[in-house]
PDB file of C-alpha atoms in Angstrom:
ATOM      1  CA  GLY A  28    -100.844  94.692  -6.076  1.00 54.00           C
ATOM      2  CA  GLN A  29     -98.013  92.528  -7.798  1.00 57.00           C
ATOM      3  CA  GLN A  30     -97.677  93.283 -11.428  1.00 79.00           C
ATOM      4  CA  VAL A  31     -95.537  91.611 -14.002  1.00 89.00           C
ATOM      5  CA  MET A  32     -94.535  93.756 -17.091  1.00 92.00           C
ATOM      6  CA  GLN A  33     -93.029  92.470 -20.330  1.00 95.00           C
ATOM      7  CA  ILE A  34     -91.129  94.303 -22.937  1.00 96.00           C
ATOM      8  CA  PRO A  35     -91.238  94.603 -25.981  1.00 96.00           C
ATOM      9  CA  GLN A  36     -94.927  93.899 -26.852  1.00 95.00           C
ATOM     10  CA  TYR A  37     -94.041  92.847 -30.320  1.00 96.00           C
ATOM     11  CA  GLN A  38     -90.653  91.816 -32.004  1.00 97.00           C
ATOM     12  CA  HIS A  39     -90.010  90.981 -35.680  1.00 97.00           C
ATOM     13  CA  VAL A  40     -86.927  89.376 -36.632  1.00 97.00           C
ATOM     14  CA  GLN A  41     -85.254  87.914 -39.627  1.00 98.00           C
ATOM     15  CA  GLU A  42     -84.762  84.156 -39.446  1.00 98.00           C
ATOM     16  CA  GLY A  43     -81.213  83.593 -37.711  1.00 98.00           C
ATOM     17  CA  GLU A  44     -81.280  86.740 -35.737  1.00 98.00           C
ATOM     18  CA  ASP A  45     -81.352  86.739 -32.052  1.00 98.00           C
ATOM     19  CA  PHE A  46     -84.313  87.659 -29.999  1.00 97.00           C
ATOM     20  CA  THR A  47     -84.755  88.775 -26.325  1.00 98.00           C
ATOM     21  CA  THR A  48     -87.904  89.515 -24.055  1.00 98.00           C
ATOM     22  CA  TYR A  49     -87.788  91.065 -20.537  1.00 98.00           C
ATOM     23  CA  CYS A  50     -90.085  90.553 -17.695  1.00 97.00           C
ATOM     24  CA  ASN A  51     -89.919  92.769 -14.680  1.00 96.00           C
ATOM     25  CA  SER A  52     -92.022  92.492 -11.381  1.00 93.00           C
ATOM     26  CA  SER A  53     -93.001  95.093  -8.982  1.00 88.00           C
ATOM     27  CA  THR A  54     -92.314  92.882  -6.079  1.00 89.00           C
ATOM     28  CA  THR A  55     -89.692  90.146  -5.392  1.00 91.00           C
ATOM     29  CA  LEU A  56     -90.868  86.663  -6.801  1.00 90.00           C
ATOM     30  CA  SER A  57     -90.303  83.357  -5.206  1.00 88.00           C
ATOM     31  CA  ASN A  58     -90.069  81.934  -8.693  1.00 90.00           C
ATOM     32  CA  ILE A  59     -90.888  82.873 -12.284  1.00 93.00           C
ATOM     33  CA  GLN A  60     -92.135  80.675 -14.965  1.00 94.00           C
ATOM     34  CA  TRP A  61     -91.959  81.138 -18.801  1.00 97.00           C
ATOM     35  CA  TYR A  62     -94.762  79.875 -21.264  1.00 97.00           C
ATOM     36  CA  LYS A  63     -94.886  79.866 -24.992  1.00 98.00           C
ATOM     37  CA  GLN A  64     -98.209  80.192 -26.884  1.00 97.00           C
ATOM     38  CA  ARG A  65     -98.347  79.470 -30.633  1.00 96.00           C
ATOM     39  CA  PRO A  66    -100.913  81.416 -32.819  1.00 93.00           C
ATOM     40  CA  GLY A  67    -104.363  79.829 -32.072  1.00 91.00           C
ATOM     41  CA  GLY A  68    -102.997  77.648 -29.184  1.00 94.00           C
ATOM     42  CA  HIS A  69    -102.743  77.537 -25.526  1.00 95.00           C
ATOM     43  CA  PRO A  70     -99.931  78.336 -23.279  1.00 96.00           C
ATOM     44  CA  VAL A  71     -97.381  75.681 -22.722  1.00 96.00           C
ATOM     45  CA  PHE A  72     -94.659  75.669 -19.967  1.00 95.00           C
ATOM     46  CA  LEU A  73     -91.258  76.218 -20.891  1.00 97.00           C
ATOM     47  CA  ILE A  74     -89.249  76.651 -17.720  1.00 95.00           C
ATOM     48  CA  GLN A  75     -89.317  77.562 -14.129  1.00 93.00           C
ATOM     49  CA  LEU A  76     -86.415  79.681 -12.274  1.00 94.00           C
ATOM     50  CA  VAL A  77     -86.186  79.726  -8.606  1.00 92.00           C
ATOM     51  CA  LYS A  78     -82.756  80.944  -7.458  1.00 94.00           C
ATOM     52  CA  SER A  79     -81.378  84.295  -7.544  1.00 96.00           C
ATOM     53  CA  GLY A  80     -79.024  84.831 -10.514  1.00 97.00           C
ATOM     54  CA  GLU A  81     -80.051  81.450 -11.937  1.00 97.00           C
ATOM     55  CA  VAL A  82     -79.441  80.616 -15.781  1.00 98.00           C
ATOM     56  CA  LYS A  83     -80.993  77.738 -17.586  1.00 97.00           C
ATOM     57  CA  LYS A  84     -80.505  76.814 -21.058  1.00 97.00           C
ATOM     58  CA  GLN A  85     -82.840  74.547 -23.437  1.00 96.00           C
ATOM     59  CA  LYS A  86     -81.041  74.210 -26.770  1.00 97.00           C
ATOM     60  CA  ARG A  87     -81.247  77.753 -28.201  1.00 98.00           C
ATOM     61  CA  LEU A  88     -83.100  79.324 -25.371  1.00 98.00           C
ATOM     62  CA  THR A  89     -81.528  80.918 -22.541  1.00 98.00           C
ATOM     63  CA  PHE A  90     -83.484  81.988 -19.278  1.00 98.00           C
ATOM     64  CA  GLN A  91     -82.224  84.297 -16.721  1.00 98.00           C
ATOM     65  CA  PHE A  92     -83.407  85.283 -13.208  1.00 97.00           C
ATOM     66  CA  GLY A  93     -82.074  88.470 -11.756  1.00 97.00           C
ATOM     67  CA  GLU A  94     -80.244  88.588  -8.502  1.00 96.00           C
ATOM     68  CA  ALA A  95     -82.830  90.598  -6.863  1.00 96.00           C
ATOM     69  CA  LYS A  96     -85.422  88.098  -8.152  1.00 94.00           C
ATOM     70  CA  LYS A  97     -87.502  90.943  -9.669  1.00 95.00           C
ATOM     71  CA  ASN A  98     -86.651  90.620 -13.324  1.00 96.00           C
ATOM     72  CA  SER A  99     -86.068  87.866 -15.803  1.00 98.00           C
ATOM     73  CA  SER A 100     -85.282  87.343 -19.596  1.00 98.00           C
ATOM     74  CA  LEU A 101     -85.703  84.903 -22.270  1.00 98.00           C
ATOM     75  CA  HIS A 102     -83.043  84.983 -25.006  1.00 98.00           C
ATOM     76  CA  ILE A 103     -83.258  82.964 -28.240  1.00 98.00           C
ATOM     77  CA  THR A 104     -80.197  82.436 -30.380  1.00 98.00           C
ATOM     78  CA  ALA A 105     -80.581  82.338 -34.159  1.00 98.00           C
ATOM     79  CA  THR A 106     -84.342  82.131 -34.394  1.00 98.00           C
ATOM     80  CA  GLN A 107     -86.341  79.926 -36.525  1.00 98.00           C
ATOM     81  CA  THR A 108     -89.761  79.990 -37.926  1.00 97.00           C
ATOM     82  CA  THR A 109     -90.749  77.393 -35.423  1.00 97.00           C
ATOM     83  CA  ASP A 110     -90.047  79.912 -32.558  1.00 98.00           C
ATOM     84  CA  VAL A 111     -92.918  82.152 -33.754  1.00 98.00           C
ATOM     85  CA  GLY A 112     -95.514  82.633 -30.991  1.00 97.00           C
ATOM     86  CA  THR A 113     -96.266  84.828 -27.863  1.00 97.00           C
ATOM     87  CA  TYR A 114     -93.894  84.191 -24.920  1.00 98.00           C
ATOM     88  CA  PHE A 115     -95.188  84.890 -21.427  1.00 96.00           C
ATOM     89  CA  CYS A 116     -93.597  85.253 -18.107  1.00 96.00           C
ATOM     90  CA  ALA A 117     -95.695  84.454 -14.952  1.00 93.00           C
ATOM     91  CA  GLY A 118     -94.907  85.031 -11.385  1.00 88.00           C
ATOM     92  CA  PRO A 119     -96.683  83.946  -8.263  1.00 83.00           C
ATOM     93  CA  ARG A 120     -99.145  86.220  -6.301  1.00 75.00           C
ATOM     94  CA  ASN A 121     -99.661  85.209  -2.783  1.00 68.00           C
ATOM     95  CA  ASN A 122     -98.375  81.751  -3.515  1.00 61.00           C
ATOM     96  CA  ASN A 123    -101.773  80.772  -4.920  1.00 63.00           C
ATOM     97  CA  ASP A 124    -101.593  81.434  -8.543  1.00 73.00           C
ATOM     98  CA  MET A 125     -99.446  82.542 -11.417  1.00 80.00           C
ATOM     99  CA  ARG A 126     -99.975  86.142 -12.562  1.00 85.00           C
ATOM    100  CA  PHE A 127     -99.007  86.555 -16.265  1.00 91.00           C
ATOM    101  CA  GLY A 128     -97.450  89.300 -18.139  1.00 92.00           C
ATOM    102  CA  ALA A 129     -98.963  90.798 -21.335  1.00 93.00           C
ATOM    103  CA  GLY A 130     -96.509  88.668 -23.410  1.00 95.00           C
ATOM    104  CA  THR A 131     -94.098  89.447 -26.227  1.00 97.00           C
ATOM    105  CA  ARG A 132     -95.287  88.359 -29.747  1.00 97.00           C
ATOM    106  CA  LEU A 133     -92.400  87.148 -31.788  1.00 98.00           C
ATOM    107  CA  THR A 134     -92.573  86.834 -35.627  1.00 97.00           C
ATOM    108  CA  VAL A 135     -89.955  85.478 -37.679  1.00 97.00           C
ATOM    109  CA  LYS A 136     -89.397  86.381 -41.402  1.00 95.00           C
ATOM    110  CA  PRO A 137     -87.953  83.353 -43.350  1.00 93.00           C
TER     111      PRO A 137
ATOM    112  CA  GLY B  53    -107.350  61.892 -19.865  1.00 53.00           C
ATOM    113  CA  ALA B  54    -104.034  62.690 -21.628  1.00 79.00           C
ATOM    114  CA  GLY B  55    -104.502  66.479 -20.925  1.00 94.00           C
ATOM    115  CA  VAL B  56    -106.797  69.248 -19.793  1.00 97.00           C
ATOM    116  CA  SER B  57    -110.080  69.067 -21.747  1.00 97.00           C
ATOM    117  CA  GLN B  58    -112.497  71.975 -22.196  1.00 98.00           C
ATOM    118  CA  THR B  59    -115.815  72.058 -23.708  1.00 98.00           C
ATOM    119  CA  PRO B  60    -117.334  73.454 -25.588  1.00 98.00           C
ATOM    120  CA  SER B  61    -114.317  74.701 -27.807  1.00 97.00           C
ATOM    121  CA  ASN B  62    -116.491  77.694 -29.175  1.00 98.00           C
ATOM    122  CA  LYS B  63    -119.739  79.254 -27.744  1.00 98.00           C
ATOM    123  CA  VAL B  64    -121.830  81.874 -29.275  1.00 98.00           C
ATOM    124  CA  THR B  65    -124.566  83.294 -26.998  1.00 98.00           C
ATOM    125  CA  GLU B  66    -126.839  86.225 -26.998  1.00 98.00           C
ATOM    126  CA  LYS B  67    -126.405  89.232 -24.702  1.00 98.00           C
ATOM    127  CA  GLY B  68    -128.057  88.484 -21.332  1.00 98.00           C
ATOM    128  CA  LYS B  69    -128.057  84.646 -21.731  1.00 98.00           C
ATOM    129  CA  TYR B  70    -126.485  82.219 -19.165  1.00 98.00           C
ATOM    130  CA  VAL B  71    -123.594  80.139 -20.094  1.00 98.00           C
ATOM    131  CA  GLU B  72    -121.482  77.260 -18.590  1.00 98.00           C
ATOM    132  CA  LEU B  73    -118.027  76.316 -19.628  1.00 98.00           C
ATOM    133  CA  ARG B  74    -116.657  72.955 -18.376  1.00 98.00           C
ATOM    134  CA  CYS B  75    -112.996  71.900 -17.612  1.00 98.00           C
ATOM    135  CA  ASP B  76    -111.750  68.499 -17.136  1.00 98.00           C
ATOM    136  CA  PRO B  77    -108.373  68.571 -15.619  1.00 97.00           C
ATOM    137  CA  ILE B  78    -105.573  65.977 -15.707  1.00 95.00           C
ATOM    138  CA  SER B  79    -106.469  63.088 -13.468  1.00 93.00           C
ATOM    139  CA  GLY B  80    -105.019  63.483 -10.076  1.00 90.00           C
ATOM    140  CA  HIS B  81    -104.341  67.163 -10.382  1.00 92.00           C
ATOM    141  CA  THR B  82    -105.506  68.991  -7.214  1.00 90.00           C
ATOM    142  CA  ALA B  83    -105.070  72.755  -8.429  1.00 90.00           C
ATOM    143  CA  LEU B  84    -107.314  74.077 -11.016  1.00 93.00           C
ATOM    144  CA  TYR B  85    -107.096  77.377 -12.404  1.00 93.00           C
ATOM    145  CA  TRP B  86    -109.544  79.618 -14.744  1.00 96.00           C
ATOM    146  CA  TYR B  87    -108.080  82.317 -16.796  1.00 96.00           C
ATOM    147  CA  ARG B  88    -109.592  84.663 -19.310  1.00 97.00           C
ATOM    148  CA  GLN B  89    -107.506  85.904 -22.387  1.00 96.00           C
ATOM    149  CA  SER B  90    -108.504  88.686 -24.616  1.00 94.00           C
ATOM    150  CA  LEU B  91    -106.895  89.139 -28.022  1.00 89.00           C
ATOM    151  CA  GLY B  92    -103.269  90.259 -27.644  1.00 86.00           C
ATOM    152  CA  GLN B  93    -103.375  90.077 -23.912  1.00 90.00           C
ATOM    153  CA  GLY B  94    -101.796  87.604 -21.387  1.00 92.00           C
ATOM    154  CA  PRO B  95    -104.071  85.198 -19.445  1.00 94.00           C
ATOM    155  CA  GLU B  96    -106.087  86.899 -16.744  1.00 93.00           C
ATOM    156  CA  PHE B  97    -106.518  85.150 -13.520  1.00 92.00           C
ATOM    157  CA  LEU B  98    -110.185  84.455 -12.420  1.00 95.00           C
ATOM    158  CA  ILE B  99    -110.228  81.747  -9.838  1.00 94.00           C
ATOM    159  CA  TYR B 100    -108.112  78.989  -8.288  1.00 90.00           C
ATOM    160  CA  PHE B 101    -109.420  75.743  -6.828  1.00 92.00           C
ATOM    161  CA  GLN B 102    -107.312  73.590  -4.358  1.00 88.00           C
ATOM    162  CA  GLY B 103    -109.488  70.319  -4.370  1.00 86.00           C
ATOM    163  CA  THR B 104    -112.992  71.209  -4.011  1.00 85.00           C
ATOM    164  CA  GLY B 105    -112.796  74.711  -2.451  1.00 84.00           C
ATOM    165  CA  ALA B 106    -112.173  77.905  -4.165  1.00 81.00           C
ATOM    166  CA  ALA B 107    -108.853  78.991  -2.546  1.00 79.00           C
ATOM    167  CA  ASP B 108    -108.869  82.115  -4.422  1.00 87.00           C
ATOM    168  CA  ASP B 109    -111.670  83.925  -6.345  1.00 90.00           C
ATOM    169  CA  SER B 110    -110.252  87.513  -6.258  1.00 89.00           C
ATOM    170  CA  GLY B 111    -109.962  87.589  -9.988  1.00 91.00           C
ATOM    171  CA  LEU B 112    -113.650  87.009 -10.795  1.00 95.00           C
ATOM    172  CA  PRO B 113    -114.720  90.349 -12.185  1.00 95.00           C
ATOM    173  CA  ASN B 114    -118.145  90.637 -10.719  1.00 95.00           C
ATOM    174  CA  ASP B 115    -120.991  88.653  -9.170  1.00 96.00           C
ATOM    175  CA  ARG B 116    -122.084  87.400 -12.525  1.00 98.00           C
ATOM    176  CA  PHE B 117    -119.316  84.968 -12.638  1.00 98.00           C
ATOM    177  CA  PHE B 118    -119.100  81.757 -10.603  1.00 96.00           C
ATOM    178  CA  ALA B 119    -117.393  78.544 -10.618  1.00 96.00           C
ATOM    179  CA  VAL B 120    -117.665  75.185  -8.896  1.00 96.00           C
ATOM    180  CA  ARG B 121    -115.686  72.116  -8.575  1.00 95.00           C
ATOM    181  CA  PRO B 122    -117.960  69.704  -6.430  1.00 93.00           C
ATOM    182  CA  GLU B 123    -115.936  66.510  -6.397  1.00 92.00           C
ATOM    183  CA  GLY B 124    -112.440  68.116  -6.796  1.00 90.00           C
ATOM    184  CA  SER B 125    -112.030  67.199 -10.420  1.00 94.00           C
ATOM    185  CA  VAL B 126    -114.354  68.578 -13.153  1.00 97.00           C
ATOM    186  CA  SER B 127    -114.860  72.346 -12.947  1.00 97.00           C
ATOM    187  CA  THR B 128    -117.742  74.602 -14.447  1.00 98.00           C
ATOM    188  CA  LEU B 129    -117.393  78.354 -14.771  1.00 98.00           C
ATOM    189  CA  LYS B 130    -120.785  79.804 -14.969  1.00 98.00           C
ATOM    190  CA  ILE B 131    -121.666  83.322 -16.419  1.00 98.00           C
ATOM    191  CA  GLN B 132    -125.037  85.050 -15.919  1.00 98.00           C
ATOM    192  CA  ARG B 133    -126.534  87.718 -17.741  1.00 98.00           C
ATOM    193  CA  THR B 134    -123.579  87.619 -20.298  1.00 98.00           C
ATOM    194  CA  GLU B 135    -122.391  90.844 -21.844  1.00 98.00           C
ATOM    195  CA  ARG B 136    -120.396  91.711 -24.929  1.00 97.00           C
ATOM    196  CA  GLY B 137    -117.420  92.487 -22.918  1.00 96.00           C
ATOM    197  CA  ASP B 138    -117.423  88.894 -21.763  1.00 98.00           C
ATOM    198  CA  SER B 139    -116.165  87.853 -25.015  1.00 98.00           C
ATOM    199  CA  ALA B 140    -112.852  86.216 -24.588  1.00 97.00           C
ATOM    200  CA  VAL B 141    -111.229  82.882 -24.725  1.00 98.00           C
ATOM    201  CA  TYR B 142    -111.637  81.213 -21.292  1.00 98.00           C
ATOM    202  CA  LEU B 143    -108.679  78.942 -20.351  1.00 98.00           C
ATOM    203  CA  CYS B 144    -108.537  76.188 -17.782  1.00 97.00           C
ATOM    204  CA  ALA B 145    -105.266  74.967 -16.301  1.00 95.00           C
ATOM    205  CA  SER B 146    -104.571  72.201 -13.798  1.00 93.00           C
ATOM    206  CA  SER B 147    -101.374  71.185 -11.872  1.00 89.00           C
ATOM    207  CA  PRO B 148    -100.498  68.671  -9.216  1.00 86.00           C
ATOM    208  CA  THR B 149    -100.267  71.306  -6.584  1.00 75.00           C
ATOM    209  CA  TRP B 150    -100.565  74.985  -6.579  1.00 66.00           C
ATOM    210  CA  THR B 151     -98.383  76.845  -9.162  1.00 61.00           C
ATOM    211  CA  GLY B 152     -96.726  78.999  -6.663  1.00 61.00           C
ATOM    212  CA  ALA B 153     -94.871  75.960  -5.465  1.00 61.00           C
ATOM    213  CA  ALA B 154     -91.319  75.665  -6.925  1.00 62.00           C
ATOM    214  CA  GLY B 155     -91.065  73.093  -9.678  1.00 58.00           C
ATOM    215  CA  THR B 156     -95.105  73.097 -10.452  1.00 78.00           C
ATOM    216  CA  GLU B 157     -96.066  74.041 -13.968  1.00 86.00           C
ATOM    217  CA  ALA B 158     -99.589  74.617 -15.139  1.00 89.00           C
ATOM    218  CA  PHE B 159    -100.998  72.520 -18.037  1.00 94.00           C
ATOM    219  CA  PHE B 160    -103.405  74.407 -20.002  1.00 96.00           C
ATOM    220  CA  GLY B 161    -106.485  73.246 -21.915  1.00 97.00           C
ATOM    221  CA  GLN B 162    -107.339  74.521 -25.537  1.00 96.00           C
ATOM    222  CA  GLY B 163    -109.743  77.051 -24.211  1.00 97.00           C
ATOM    223  CA  THR B 164    -113.241  78.027 -24.763  1.00 98.00           C
ATOM    224  CA  ARG B 165    -113.949  80.720 -27.305  1.00 97.00           C
ATOM    225  CA  LEU B 166    -116.993  82.637 -26.055  1.00 98.00           C
ATOM    226  CA  THR B 167    -118.612  85.250 -28.273  1.00 98.00           C
ATOM    227  CA  VAL B 168    -121.390  87.297 -26.942  1.00 98.00           C
ATOM    228  CA  VAL B 169    -123.588  88.944 -29.600  1.00 97.00           C
TER     229      VAL B 169
END
């Protein structure tokens, strides 16, 4: 069945450094969503990408959807301590639900 | 309510006991999802409701797990004969329609942390 894989599993950066997490699907996705989960919290929706090659920005965050709609990335420029958390990508399976990747856990050293 | 509400926030139960976890979705949201999240893992899909009916229950791990949503609003996840391996955070999410639709995000509750001892 459809699987969503994320790399890396963990990323530790110095404050001010950039950070990127990658998401790959075994099948073509109609759309992909990104969520952030702070330690001890619940997943919070960040963005959804729908179009092939789509790029969206939210302040220091840049989201990309691959041309083949099988991969996506989230890039954070100049990380801050408030960026700490786990970032999940999620893709729809059978148009009924979102299947989540294992996430990339980001820690930021001040 | 303002968001998705889950009760209890924490539940400790003995192995073999029966538990019920409640989810109160955002008013008007027709789609409701249950996920299970173990430490260091992403949310694992369990079941999806569209209205009152279970549109997809393929994620339920075995017949000890069952969920209902009798009036299309509040949902209850029921686990019989609990096992230590059932220990996890159970997350509920709701959305205006199914999340496969473009432009539809899922709103998560705070989760119920279930510990089976």
